[in-house]
Structure formats: structure tokens, C-alpha cells
Coordinates of N, CA, C and O in Angstrom, one line a residue:
M1 N -197.9 -6.3 93.3 CA -197.8 -6.8 94.6 C -198.7 -5.9 95.6 O -199.3 -6.5 96.5
K2 N -198.7 -4.6 95.4 CA -199.5 -3.7 96.2 C -200.9 -4.1 96.2 O -201.6 -4.0 97.2
R3 N -201.4 -4.4 95.0 CA -202.8 -4.8 94.8 C -203.1 -6.0 95.6 O -204.2 -6.2 96.2
I4 N -202.3 -7.0 95.5 CA -202.5 -8.3 96.2 C -202.5 -8.0 97.7 O -203.4 -8.5 98.4
I5 N -201.6 -7.2 98.3 CA -201.6 -6.9 99.7 C -202.9 -6.2 100.1 O -203.5 -6.5 101.1
F6 N -203.3 -5.2 99.2 CA -204.5 -4.4 99.5 C -205.7 -5.4 99.5 O -206.6 -5.3 100.3
F7 N -205.8 -6.3 98.5 CA -206.9 -7.2 98.4 C -207.0 -8.1 99.7 O -208.1 -8.2 100.3
F8 N -205.9 -8.6 100.2 CA -205.9 -9.4 101.4 C -206.3 -8.6 102.6 O -206.9 -9.1 103.5
F9 N -205.8 -7.3 102.6 CA -206.2 -6.4 103.7 C -207.7 -6.3 103.8 O -208.3 -6.4 104.8
C10 N -208.3 -6.0 102.6 CA -209.8 -5.8 102.5 C -210.5 -7.0 103.0 O -211.5 -7.0 103.7
I11 N -210.1 -8.2 102.5 CA -210.7 -9.4 102.9 C -210.7 -9.7 104.4 O -211.6 -10.0 105.0
S12 N -209.5 -9.5 104.9 CA -209.3 -9.7 106.4 C -210.1 -8.7 107.2 O -210.7 -9.0 108.2
F13 N -210.2 -7.4 106.7 CA -210.9 -6.4 107.4 C -212.4 -6.7 107.4 O -213.1 -6.7 108.4
I14 N -212.9 -7.1 106.2 CA -214.4 -7.5 106.1 C -214.7 -8.7 107.0 O -215.7 -8.8 107.6
S15 N -213.8 -9.7 106.9 CA -214.1 -10.9 107.7 C -214.0 -10.7 109.2 O -214.6 -11.5 109.9
C16 N -213.4 -9.6 109.6 CA -213.3 -9.4 111.1 C -214.6 -8.7 111.6 O -214.8 -8.6 112.8
K17 N -215.4 -8.2 110.7 CA -216.6 -7.6 111.2 C -217.5 -8.6 111.8 O -217.6 -9.7 111.5
K18 N -218.3 -8.1 112.8 CA -219.2 -8.9 113.6 C -220.3 -9.5 112.6 O -220.8 -8.8 111.8
D19 N -220.7 -10.7 112.8 CA -221.7 -11.3 112.1 C -223.1 -10.8 112.6 O -223.4 -11.0 113.7
L20 N -223.8 -10.1 111.7 CA -225.1 -9.5 112.1 C -226.3 -10.3 111.8 O -227.4 -9.8 112.1
R21 N -226.1 -11.5 111.4 CA -227.3 -12.3 111.1 C -228.0 -12.7 112.4 O -227.4 -12.7 113.4
L22 N -229.3 -12.9 112.3 CA -230.1 -13.3 113.5 C -230.3 -14.8 113.7 O -230.8 -15.2 114.7
F23 N -230.0 -15.5 112.6 CA -230.1 -17.0 112.7 C -231.5 -17.5 113.2 O -231.6 -18.1 114.3
D24 N -232.5 -17.1 112.5 CA -233.9 -17.5 112.7 C -234.5 -16.9 114.0 O -235.6 -17.3 114.3
Q25 N -233.9 -16.0 114.6 CA -234.6 -15.2 115.7 C -235.6 -14.3 115.1 O -235.4 -13.8 114.0
D26 N -236.6 -14.0 115.8 CA -237.6 -13.1 115.4 C -237.0 -11.6 115.4 O -236.6 -11.2 116.5
P27 N -237.0 -10.9 114.3 CA -236.4 -9.6 114.3 C -237.0 -8.6 115.3 O -236.3 -7.9 116.0
K28 N -238.4 -8.6 115.4 CA -239.1 -7.7 116.3 C -238.7 -8.0 117.7 O -238.4 -7.0 118.5
T29 N -238.7 -9.2 118.1 CA -238.3 -9.6 119.5 C -236.9 -9.2 119.8 O -236.6 -8.6 120.8
F30 N -236.0 -9.6 118.9 CA -234.6 -9.4 119.1 C -234.3 -7.9 119.2 O -233.6 -7.4 120.1
L31 N -234.8 -7.1 118.2 CA -234.5 -5.6 118.2 C -235.2 -4.9 119.3 O -234.6 -3.9 119.8
T32 N -236.3 -5.4 119.8 CA -237.0 -4.7 121.0 C -236.1 -4.9 122.2 O -235.8 -3.9 122.9
Q33 N -235.6 -6.1 122.4 CA -234.7 -6.3 123.5 C -233.4 -5.6 123.4 O -232.9 -4.9 124.3
Y34 N -232.8 -5.6 122.2 CA -231.5 -4.9 121.9 C -231.7 -3.4 122.2 O -230.9 -2.7 122.8
G35 N -232.9 -2.8 121.8 CA -233.1 -1.4 122.0 C -233.2 -1.0 123.5 O -232.8 0.0 123.9
K36 N -233.8 -1.9 124.3 CA -233.9 -1.7 125.7 C -232.5 -1.6 126.3 O -232.2 -0.8 127.3
E37 N -231.6 -2.5 125.8 CA -230.2 -2.5 126.4 C -229.3 -1.5 125.8 O -228.2 -1.2 126.4
N38 N -229.7 -0.9 124.7 CA -228.9 0.1 124.0 C -229.7 1.3 123.6 O -230.2 1.4 122.5
P39 N -229.9 2.3 124.6 CA -230.8 3.4 124.3 C -230.3 4.6 123.6 O -231.0 5.6 123.4
E40 N -229.1 4.5 123.0 CA -228.5 5.7 122.3 C -229.4 6.2 121.2 O -230.1 5.4 120.5
T41 N -229.4 7.5 121.0 CA -230.2 8.1 119.9 C -229.4 9.1 119.0 O -230.0 9.7 118.1
K42 N -228.1 9.2 119.2 CA -227.3 10.1 118.3 C -226.1 9.3 117.7 O -225.5 8.6 118.5
V43 N -225.8 9.6 116.5 CA -224.6 9.0 115.8 C -224.0 10.1 115.0 O -224.6 11.1 114.6
K44 N -222.7 10.0 114.8 CA -221.9 11.0 114.0 C -221.4 10.2 112.8 O -220.7 9.2 113.0
V45 N -221.6 10.8 111.6 CA -221.1 10.2 110.4 C -219.8 11.0 110.0 O -219.9 12.2 109.8
H46 N -218.7 10.3 109.9 CA -217.4 11.0 109.6 C -217.1 10.7 108.1 O -217.1 9.5 107.7
T47 N -216.8 11.8 107.4 CA -216.4 11.7 106.0 C -215.1 12.5 105.8 O -214.8 13.4 106.7
V48 N -214.4 12.3 104.7 CA -213.2 13.2 104.4 C -213.6 14.6 104.3 O -212.8 15.5 104.5
G49 N -214.9 14.9 103.9 CA -215.3 16.3 103.7 C -216.0 16.9 104.9 O -216.5 18.0 104.8
G50 N -216.0 16.2 106.0 CA -216.6 16.8 107.2 C -217.5 15.7 107.8 O -217.7 14.6 107.3
D51 N -218.1 16.1 109.0 CA -219.0 15.2 109.7 C -220.4 15.8 109.8 O -220.6 17.0 109.6
F52 N -221.3 14.8 110.0 CA -222.7 15.3 110.3 C -223.3 14.4 111.4 O -222.9 13.2 111.5
V53 N -224.2 14.9 112.1 CA -224.8 14.2 113.3 C -226.3 13.9 112.9 O -227.0 14.7 112.5
I54 N -226.7 12.6 113.3 CA -228.0 12.1 113.1 C -228.7 11.9 114.4 O -228.1 11.2 115.2
K55 N -229.9 12.4 114.6 CA -230.7 12.1 115.8 C -231.7 11.1 115.4 O -232.4 11.2 114.4
L56 N -231.7 9.9 116.1 CA -232.6 8.8 115.7 C -233.9 8.9 116.5 O -233.9 9.3 117.7
H57 N -235.0 8.7 115.9 CA -236.3 8.8 116.5 C -236.6 7.6 117.4 O -236.5 6.5 117.0
T58 N -237.0 7.9 118.6 CA -237.4 6.8 119.6 C -238.7 6.3 119.2 O -239.1 5.2 119.6
E59 N -239.5 7.0 118.4 CA -240.8 6.5 118.0 C -240.7 5.4 116.9 O -241.8 4.8 116.6
T60 N -239.6 5.2 116.4 CA -239.3 4.0 115.5 C -238.3 3.1 116.2 O -237.1 3.0 115.7
P61 N -238.7 2.5 117.3 CA -237.7 1.8 118.1 C -236.9 0.6 117.4 O -235.7 0.4 117.7
L62 N -237.6 -0.1 116.5 CA -236.9 -1.2 115.9 C -235.8 -0.7 114.9 O -234.7 -1.2 114.9
H63 N -236.1 0.4 114.2 CA -235.1 0.9 113.3 C -234.0 1.6 114.0 O -232.8 1.5 113.6
R64 N -234.3 2.3 115.1 CA -233.3 2.9 115.9 C -232.3 1.8 116.5 O -231.1 1.9 116.4
A65 N -232.9 0.8 117.1 CA -232.1 -0.3 117.7 C -231.2 -1.0 116.6 O -230.1 -1.3 116.8
N66 N -231.8 -1.2 115.4 CA -231.1 -1.9 114.3 C -229.9 -1.0 113.9 O -228.8 -1.5 113.7
F67 N -230.1 0.3 113.8 CA -229.1 1.2 113.3 C -227.9 1.3 114.4 O -226.8 1.2 114.0
I68 N -228.3 1.4 115.6 CA -227.3 1.4 116.7 C -226.5 0.1 116.7 O -225.3 0.1 116.9
R69 N -227.2 -1.0 116.5 CA -226.5 -2.3 116.5 C -225.5 -2.3 115.4 O -224.4 -2.8 115.6
N70 N -225.9 -1.8 114.2 CA -225.0 -1.8 113.1 C -223.7 -1.0 113.4 O -222.6 -1.3 113.1
V71 N -224.0 0.2 114.0 CA -222.9 1.1 114.4 C -222.0 0.5 115.4 O -220.7 0.4 115.2
K72 N -222.5 -0.1 116.5 CA -221.7 -0.6 117.5 C -221.0 -1.9 117.1 O -219.9 -2.2 117.6
A73 N -221.5 -2.6 116.1 CA -220.8 -3.8 115.6 C -219.7 -3.5 114.6 O -219.0 -4.4 114.1
G74 N -219.6 -2.2 114.2 CA -218.6 -1.8 113.3 C -219.0 -2.0 111.8 O -218.1 -2.0 111.0
Y75 N -220.2 -2.2 111.6 CA -220.7 -2.4 110.2 C -220.4 -1.2 109.4 O -220.0 -1.3 108.2
Y76 N -220.7 0.0 109.9 CA -220.5 1.3 109.1 C -219.1 1.8 109.3 O -218.9 3.0 109.6
V77 N -218.1 1.0 109.0 CA -216.7 1.4 109.0 C -216.2 1.1 107.6 O -216.4 0.0 107.1
S78 N -215.7 2.1 106.9 CA -215.2 2.0 105.5 C -216.3 1.6 104.6 O -216.1 0.8 103.7
R79 N -217.5 2.1 104.8 CA -218.6 2.0 103.9 C -218.5 3.3 103.0 O -217.7 4.2 103.2
M80 N -219.4 3.3 102.0 CA -219.4 4.5 101.2 C -220.8 4.9 100.8 O -221.8 4.1 100.8
F81 N -221.0 6.2 100.5 CA -222.2 6.7 99.9 C -222.0 6.4 98.4 O -221.3 7.1 97.7
Y82 N -222.7 5.4 98.0 CA -222.5 4.9 96.6 C -223.6 5.4 95.6 O -223.5 5.0 94.5
R83 N -224.5 6.2 96.1 CA -225.6 6.7 95.2 C -225.9 8.1 95.5 O -226.2 8.5 96.7
N84 N -225.9 9.0 94.5 CA -226.4 10.3 94.5 C -227.7 10.3 93.9 O -227.9 10.3 92.7
I85 N -228.8 10.2 94.7 CA -230.1 10.2 94.2 C -230.5 11.5 93.5 O -230.4 12.5 94.2
Y86 N -230.8 11.5 92.3 CA -230.9 12.7 91.5 C -231.7 13.8 92.2 O -232.9 13.6 92.4
R87 N -231.1 14.9 92.5 CA -231.7 16.1 93.1 C -232.5 15.8 94.4 O -233.4 16.5 94.8
M88 N -232.2 14.6 95.0 CA -233.0 14.2 96.2 C -232.2 13.9 97.4 O -232.6 14.2 98.5
G89 N -231.0 13.3 97.3 CA -230.3 12.9 98.5 C -229.1 11.9 98.2 O -228.7 11.8 97.0
I90 N -228.6 11.3 99.2 CA -227.5 10.4 99.1 C -227.9 9.1 99.8 O -228.7 9.0 100.7
Q91 N -227.3 8.0 99.3 CA -227.6 6.7 99.9 C -226.3 5.9 100.1 O -225.4 6.0 99.3
G92 N -226.3 5.1 101.2 CA -225.1 4.3 101.4 C -225.4 3.2 102.4 O -226.5 3.0 102.9
G93 N -224.4 2.4 102.7 CA -224.5 1.4 103.8 C -224.8 0.0 103.3 O -224.8 -0.9 104.1
G94 N -224.9 -0.3 102.0 CA -225.2 -1.6 101.6 C -224.4 -2.0 100.3 O -224.8 -2.9 99.6
E95 N -223.3 -1.3 100.0 CA -222.7 -1.5 98.7 C -222.0 -2.9 98.6 O -221.7 -3.3 97.5
Y96 N -221.7 -3.5 99.7 CA -221.1 -4.8 99.6 C -222.1 -6.0 99.5 O -221.8 -7.1 99.4
M97 N -223.4 -5.6 99.5 CA -224.5 -6.6 99.3 C -224.4 -7.7 100.3 O -224.5 -8.9 100.0
D98 N -224.1 -7.4 101.6 CA -224.0 -8.4 102.6 C -225.3 -9.2 102.7 O -226.4 -8.6 102.5
Q99 N -225.2 -10.4 102.9 CA -226.4 -11.3 102.9 C -226.9 -11.5 104.4 O -226.6 -12.5 105.0
L100 N -227.6 -10.5 104.9 CA -228.1 -10.7 106.2 C -229.4 -11.5 106.1 O -230.0 -11.5 105.0
D101 N -229.8 -12.1 107.2 CA -231.0 -13.0 107.1 C -232.3 -12.5 107.7 O -233.1 -13.2 108.1
F102 N -232.4 -11.1 107.7 CA -233.6 -10.5 108.2 C -233.9 -9.2 107.6 O -233.0 -8.6 107.0
L103 N -235.1 -8.7 107.7 CA -235.5 -7.4 107.4 C -236.0 -6.7 108.6 O -236.5 -7.4 109.5
V104 N -236.0 -5.4 108.7 CA -236.6 -4.7 109.8 C -238.1 -4.5 109.6 O -238.5 -3.9 108.6
P105 N -238.9 -4.9 110.5 CA -240.4 -4.7 110.4 C -240.7 -3.3 110.2 O -240.1 -2.4 110.8
P106 N -241.7 -3.0 109.4 CA -242.1 -1.6 109.1 C -242.6 -0.8 110.3 O -243.3 -1.4 111.1
E107 N -242.3 0.4 110.4 CA -242.7 1.3 111.5 C -243.0 2.7 110.9 O -242.4 3.7 111.2
Y108 N -244.0 2.7 110.0 CA -244.3 4.0 109.3 C -245.0 4.9 110.3 O -245.9 4.5 111.0
R109 N -244.5 6.2 110.4 CA -245.1 7.2 111.3 C -245.4 8.4 110.4 O -244.5 9.0 109.8
P110 N -246.7 8.8 110.3 CA -247.1 9.9 109.5 C -246.4 11.3 109.8 O -246.2 12.1 109.0
E111 N -246.0 11.4 111.1 CA -245.3 12.6 111.5 C -243.9 12.8 111.0 O -243.3 13.8 111.0
F112 N -243.3 11.7 110.6 CA -242.0 11.7 110.1 C -242.0 11.6 108.5 O -242.2 10.5 108.0
T113 N -241.8 12.7 107.9 CA -241.9 12.8 106.4 C -240.4 12.9 105.8 O -239.5 13.1 106.6
H114 N -240.4 12.8 104.5 CA -239.1 12.9 103.8 C -238.8 14.4 103.6 O -238.6 14.9 102.5
K115 N -238.6 15.1 104.7 CA -238.2 16.5 104.7 C -236.7 16.6 104.5 O -236.0 15.6 104.6
R116 N -236.2 17.8 104.3 CA -234.8 18.0 104.1 C -234.1 17.5 105.4 O -234.5 17.9 106.5
G117 N -233.1 16.7 105.3 CA -232.4 16.2 106.5 C -232.9 14.9 107.0 O -232.3 14.3 107.9
A118 N -234.1 14.4 106.5 CA -234.6 13.1 107.0 C -233.7 12.0 106.6 O -233.1 12.0 105.6
V119 N -233.6 11.0 107.5 CA -232.8 9.8 107.3 C -233.8 8.6 107.3 O -234.6 8.5 108.3
A120 N -233.8 7.8 106.3 CA -234.7 6.7 106.1 C -234.0 5.5 105.7 O -232.9 5.5 105.1
M121 N -234.6 4.3 105.9 CA -234.0 3.0 105.5 C -234.6 2.7 104.1 O -235.8 2.9 103.8
A122 N -233.7 2.2 103.2 CA -234.1 1.7 101.9 C -234.8 0.4 102.2 O -234.9 -0.2 103.3
R123 N -235.4 -0.2 101.1 CA -236.0 -1.5 101.2 C -235.9 -2.2 99.9 O -235.7 -1.6 98.9
Y124 N -236.1 -3.5 100.0 CA -236.1 -4.4 98.8 C -237.5 -4.6 98.4 O -238.4 -5.0 99.3
D125 N -237.9 -4.4 97.2 CA -239.3 -4.6 96.7 C -239.6 -6.0 96.4 O -240.7 -6.5 96.6
E126 N -238.6 -6.7 95.9 CA -238.9 -8.1 95.4 C -239.1 -9.0 96.6 O -238.2 -9.1 97.5
G127 N -240.2 -9.8 96.7 CA -240.4 -10.7 97.8 C -240.6 -10.1 99.1 O -240.2 -10.6 100.1
N128 N -241.1 -8.9 99.1 CA -241.2 -8.1 100.4 C -242.6 -7.4 100.5 O -242.7 -6.2 100.5
P129 N -243.7 -8.2 100.6 CA -245.0 -7.6 100.5 C -245.3 -6.7 101.7 O -246.2 -5.8 101.7
D130 N -244.6 -6.9 102.9 CA -244.9 -6.1 104.1 C -244.1 -4.8 104.0 O -244.3 -3.9 104.9
R131 N -243.3 -4.6 103.0 CA -242.5 -3.4 102.8 C -241.6 -3.2 104.0 O -241.4 -2.1 104.6
A132 N -241.0 -4.3 104.5 CA -240.0 -4.2 105.6 C -238.7 -3.5 105.1 O -238.4 -3.6 103.9
S133 N -238.0 -3.0 106.0 CA -236.8 -2.2 105.6 C -235.5 -3.1 105.5 O -235.4 -4.1 106.1
S134 N -234.6 -2.6 104.7 CA -233.3 -3.2 104.6 C -232.6 -3.1 106.0 O -232.8 -2.1 106.7
P135 N -231.8 -4.1 106.4 CA -231.2 -4.0 107.6 C -229.9 -3.0 107.7 O -229.4 -2.7 108.7
T136 N -229.5 -2.6 106.5 CA -228.2 -1.8 106.4 C -228.3 -0.5 105.6 O -227.6 0.5 105.9
E137 N -229.0 -0.5 104.5 CA -229.0 0.6 103.6 C -229.9 1.8 104.0 O -231.0 1.6 104.3
F138 N -229.3 3.0 104.0 CA -230.1 4.1 104.5 C -229.8 5.3 103.5 O -228.8 5.2 102.7
Y139 N -230.6 6.3 103.6 CA -230.4 7.5 102.7 C -230.8 8.7 103.5 O -231.5 8.7 104.5
V140 N -230.3 9.9 103.0 CA -230.5 11.2 103.6 C -231.1 12.1 102.6 O -230.5 12.2 101.5
I141 N -232.1 12.8 102.9 CA -232.8 13.7 101.9 C -232.2 15.1 101.9 O -232.0 15.6 103.0
T142 N -232.0 15.6 100.7 CA -231.5 17.0 100.6 C -232.6 17.9 100.0 O -232.5 19.1 100.2
N143 N -233.6 17.3 99.4 CA -234.6 18.1 98.7 C -236.0 17.6 99.0 O -236.4 16.6 98.4
E144 N -236.7 18.2 99.9 CA -238.0 17.7 100.3 C -239.0 17.7 99.1 O -239.8 16.7 99.0
A145 N -239.0 18.7 98.2 CA -239.9 18.7 97.1 C -239.8 17.5 96.2 O -240.8 16.9 95.7
E146 N -238.6 17.0 96.0 CA -238.3 15.8 95.2 C -238.7 14.5 95.9 O -238.8 13.5 95.2
A147 N -238.7 14.5 97.2 CA -238.8 13.3 98.0 C -240.2 13.1 98.5 O -240.5 12.0 99.1
R148 N -241.1 14.0 98.3 CA -242.5 13.8 98.9 C -243.2 12.5 98.5 O -243.9 11.9 99.3
Q149 N -242.9 12.0 97.3 CA -243.6 10.8 96.9 C -243.1 9.6 97.7 O -243.8 8.5 97.6
L150 N -242.1 9.7 98.5 CA -241.6 8.6 99.3 C -242.3 8.4 100.6 O -242.2 7.4 101.3
N151 N -243.1 9.5 101.0 CA -243.8 9.5 102.3 C -244.7 8.3 102.4 O -245.5 8.0 101.5
G152 N -244.6 7.5 103.5 CA -245.5 6.4 103.7 C -245.0 5.1 103.0 O -245.5 4.0 103.2
L153 N -243.9 5.2 102.2 CA -243.4 4.0 101.5 C -242.1 3.5 102.1 O -241.8 2.4 102.0
Y154 N -241.3 4.4 102.8 CA -240.1 4.1 103.4 C -240.1 4.7 104.8 O -240.6 5.7 105.0
V155 N -239.5 4.0 105.8 CA -239.5 4.4 107.2 C -238.4 5.5 107.4 O -237.2 5.2 107.3
V156 N -238.9 6.6 107.8 CA -238.0 7.7 108.3 C -237.8 7.5 109.7 O -238.7 7.4 110.5
F157 N -236.5 7.3 110.1 CA -236.2 6.9 111.5 C -235.2 7.9 112.2 O -234.8 7.7 113.3
G158 N -234.9 9.0 111.5 CA -234.0 10.0 112.1 C -233.9 11.2 111.2 O -234.5 11.3 110.2
E159 N -233.1 12.2 111.7 CA -232.8 13.4 110.9 C -231.5 14.0 111.3 O -231.0 13.8 112.4
V160 N -230.9 14.6 110.3 CA -229.6 15.3 110.4 C -229.9 16.5 111.3 O -230.7 17.4 110.9
I161 N -229.1 16.7 112.4 CA -229.3 17.8 113.3 C -228.0 18.8 113.3 O -228.1 19.9 113.7
E162 N -226.9 18.3 112.7 CA -225.7 19.1 112.5 C -225.0 18.6 111.3 O -225.0 17.5 111.0
G163 N -224.5 19.6 110.5 CA -223.6 19.3 109.4 C -224.3 19.0 108.1 O -223.8 18.3 107.2
M164 N -225.5 19.6 107.9 CA -226.3 19.3 106.7 C -225.5 19.8 105.4 O -225.6 19.2 104.4
E165 N -224.6 20.8 105.6 CA -223.8 21.2 104.5 C -222.9 20.1 104.0 O -222.5 20.1 102.8
V166 N -222.5 19.2 104.8 CA -221.6 18.1 104.4 C -222.5 17.2 103.5 O -222.0 16.7 102.4
V167 N -223.7 16.9 103.9 CA -224.6 16.0 103.1 C -224.8 16.7 101.7 O -224.8 16.1 100.7
D168 N -225.1 18.0 101.7 CA -225.3 18.8 100.5 C -224.1 18.7 99.5 O -224.2 18.5 98.3
A169 N -222.9 18.8 100.1 CA -221.6 18.7 99.3 C -221.5 17.3 98.7 O -221.1 17.2 97.5
I170 N -221.8 16.3 99.5 CA -221.7 14.9 98.9 C -222.7 14.7 97.8 O -222.4 14.2 96.7
Q171 N -223.9 15.2 98.0 CA -225.0 15.1 96.9 C -224.6 15.9 95.7 O -225.0 15.5 94.6
A172 N -223.9 17.0 95.8 CA -223.6 17.9 94.7 C -222.4 17.4 93.9 O -222.0 17.9 92.9
G173 N -221.7 16.3 94.4 CA -220.5 15.8 93.7 C -220.9 15.3 92.3 O -222.0 14.9 92.0
K174 N -219.9 15.2 91.5 CA -220.0 14.7 90.1 C -220.5 13.2 90.2 O -220.0 12.5 91.1
E175 N -221.4 12.9 89.3 CA -221.8 11.5 89.3 C -222.1 11.1 87.9 O -222.3 11.9 87.0
Y176 N -222.2 9.8 87.7 CA -222.6 9.2 86.4 C -223.7 8.1 86.7 O -223.4 7.2 87.4
N177 N -224.9 8.4 86.2 CA -226.0 7.4 86.4 C -226.2 7.1 87.9 O -226.4 6.0 88.3
E178 N -226.2 8.2 88.7 CA -226.4 8.2 90.1 C -225.2 7.6 90.9 O -225.3 7.4 92.1
R179 N -224.1 7.2 90.3 CA -223.0 6.7 90.9 C -221.9 7.8 91.0 O -221.6 8.4 90.0
P180 N -221.4 8.1 92.3 CA -220.5 9.2 92.4 C -219.2 8.9 91.6 O -218.7 7.8 91.6
A181 N -218.7 10.0 90.9 CA -217.4 9.8 90.2 C -216.3 9.5 91.2 O -215.4 8.8 90.9
I182 N -216.3 10.1 92.4 CA -215.4 9.9 93.4 C -216.2 9.4 94.7 O -216.9 10.2 95.3
P183 N -216.1 8.1 95.0 CA -216.8 7.6 96.1 C -216.5 8.3 97.4 O -215.3 8.6 97.7
V184 N -217.5 8.5 98.3 CA -217.3 9.2 99.6 C -217.4 8.1 100.6 O -218.5 7.6 100.9
F185 N -216.3 7.7 101.2 CA -216.3 6.7 102.3 C -216.7 7.4 103.6 O -216.5 8.5 103.8
F186 N -217.3 6.6 104.5 CA -217.7 7.1 105.8 C -217.5 6.0 106.9 O -217.3 4.9 106.7
R187 N -217.5 6.6 108.1 CA -217.5 5.8 109.3 C -218.6 6.4 110.3 O -218.7 7.6 110.3
I188 N -219.3 5.6 111.0 CA -220.3 6.1 111.9 C -220.0 5.6 113.4 O -219.6 4.5 113.6
D189 N -220.1 6.6 114.3 CA -219.8 6.3 115.7 C -221.1 6.8 116.5 O -221.7 7.7 116.1
V190 N -221.3 6.1 117.6 CA -222.3 6.5 118.6 C -221.9 7.8 119.3 O -220.7 7.9 119.7
V191 N -222.7 8.8 119.4 CA -222.4 10.0 120.2 C -223.0 9.8 121.6 O -224.2 9.5 121.8
E192 N -222.1 9.8 122.6 CA -222.5 9.7 124.0 C -223.3 10.9 124.4 O -222.9 12.0 124.2
E193 N -224.4 10.7 125.0 CA -225.3 11.8 125.5 C -225.1 12.0 126.9 O -224.9 11.2 127.7

């Protein structure tokens, strides 16, 4: 009985989330306007093991606006870091495989590399010749030496400015085939500046 109640709670919780599809709107135009109306640049990631703060780069305005939109819409509530990238970082934000109808246009900046603490968006390779970013999946780098090969391939749109020890602890957790033995759930909120 408890499982049935939990199942219906999860379904109702997920169904209450705001619909983030763009319904044929141009992503660049939509996100440019959204970014002008929502200029925030800091978010806090809350986990059971502690919190960390991400500063979003204004030089990648579409990715910043998209991430803030996800946060404000409640998308990053009860998500999890579902991947411990071997000796490189952690990834989360897309484990439910939501079917959004857009990708974020690429904004590669050579000054933003996959250094320790860098935050970047994942992307889908299949059917994506422009290398546009996922609208929801992101990762955080813990080891720059292992991540250098990603420079120029994925958009770095922010960096951890507080709480990097929390990211390290998540990455150091036991895993099997890059899947954490104990999933780390998170929630993200905008930090008022």
C-alpha cells in the first residue's frame, strides 16, 4: 500500500511541474527575452550532504537564461546526480528523460574551460550537428586534467564559487558503472543578489 501511495505522490508531483516546452518558438529569441527579464546569476544547489553555489556566466546568456528558467519553474526539485563521471565530475538534471522540444543554441567561449569547478551543459550527439546543449542536463568538473578533452565540445556556462567540497564528496561516493550506489538528490534555488 505504501508503494502505491508513493507512486501516486511521485506522479502528481511530476505532473505539477511547469511545462518547459517552447511549442515551436525559436529558442534563441525566447531565451534572449527571458534573460532580459530574469537577470539572476547565482544559484544554490541543496543536497543532503551540504550545499554549493554556482555563479552563472553572463557571457553565455542563452545558457544562463535557460538554467534560471529551469530553476524558477521548479524543474530542479527532487532531481538527482545520477552519474559519477570517472575521476572527472558529477552529472544530473535529466534522469527522468523529459521530452522537451528544444535544444539550447551553442555558445562556446574559449575563456571558459573545463577547469575544476566548471559547470557545463551536456548535449545529445545523435541528430545534433550544431552541437546544441541539452535543455536540462548539466555537469560539474572535479578534475581539470581529466576534463581537458571536453574544451570546445560542451558549453561551460558557470562555476562553483562555494562548497566545492560537497561536489567532491558526491563524486567520491561509491558507484557502479558510473551510477552512484546511493543516489544524491538535489534542489536548486536562485540566490538573490
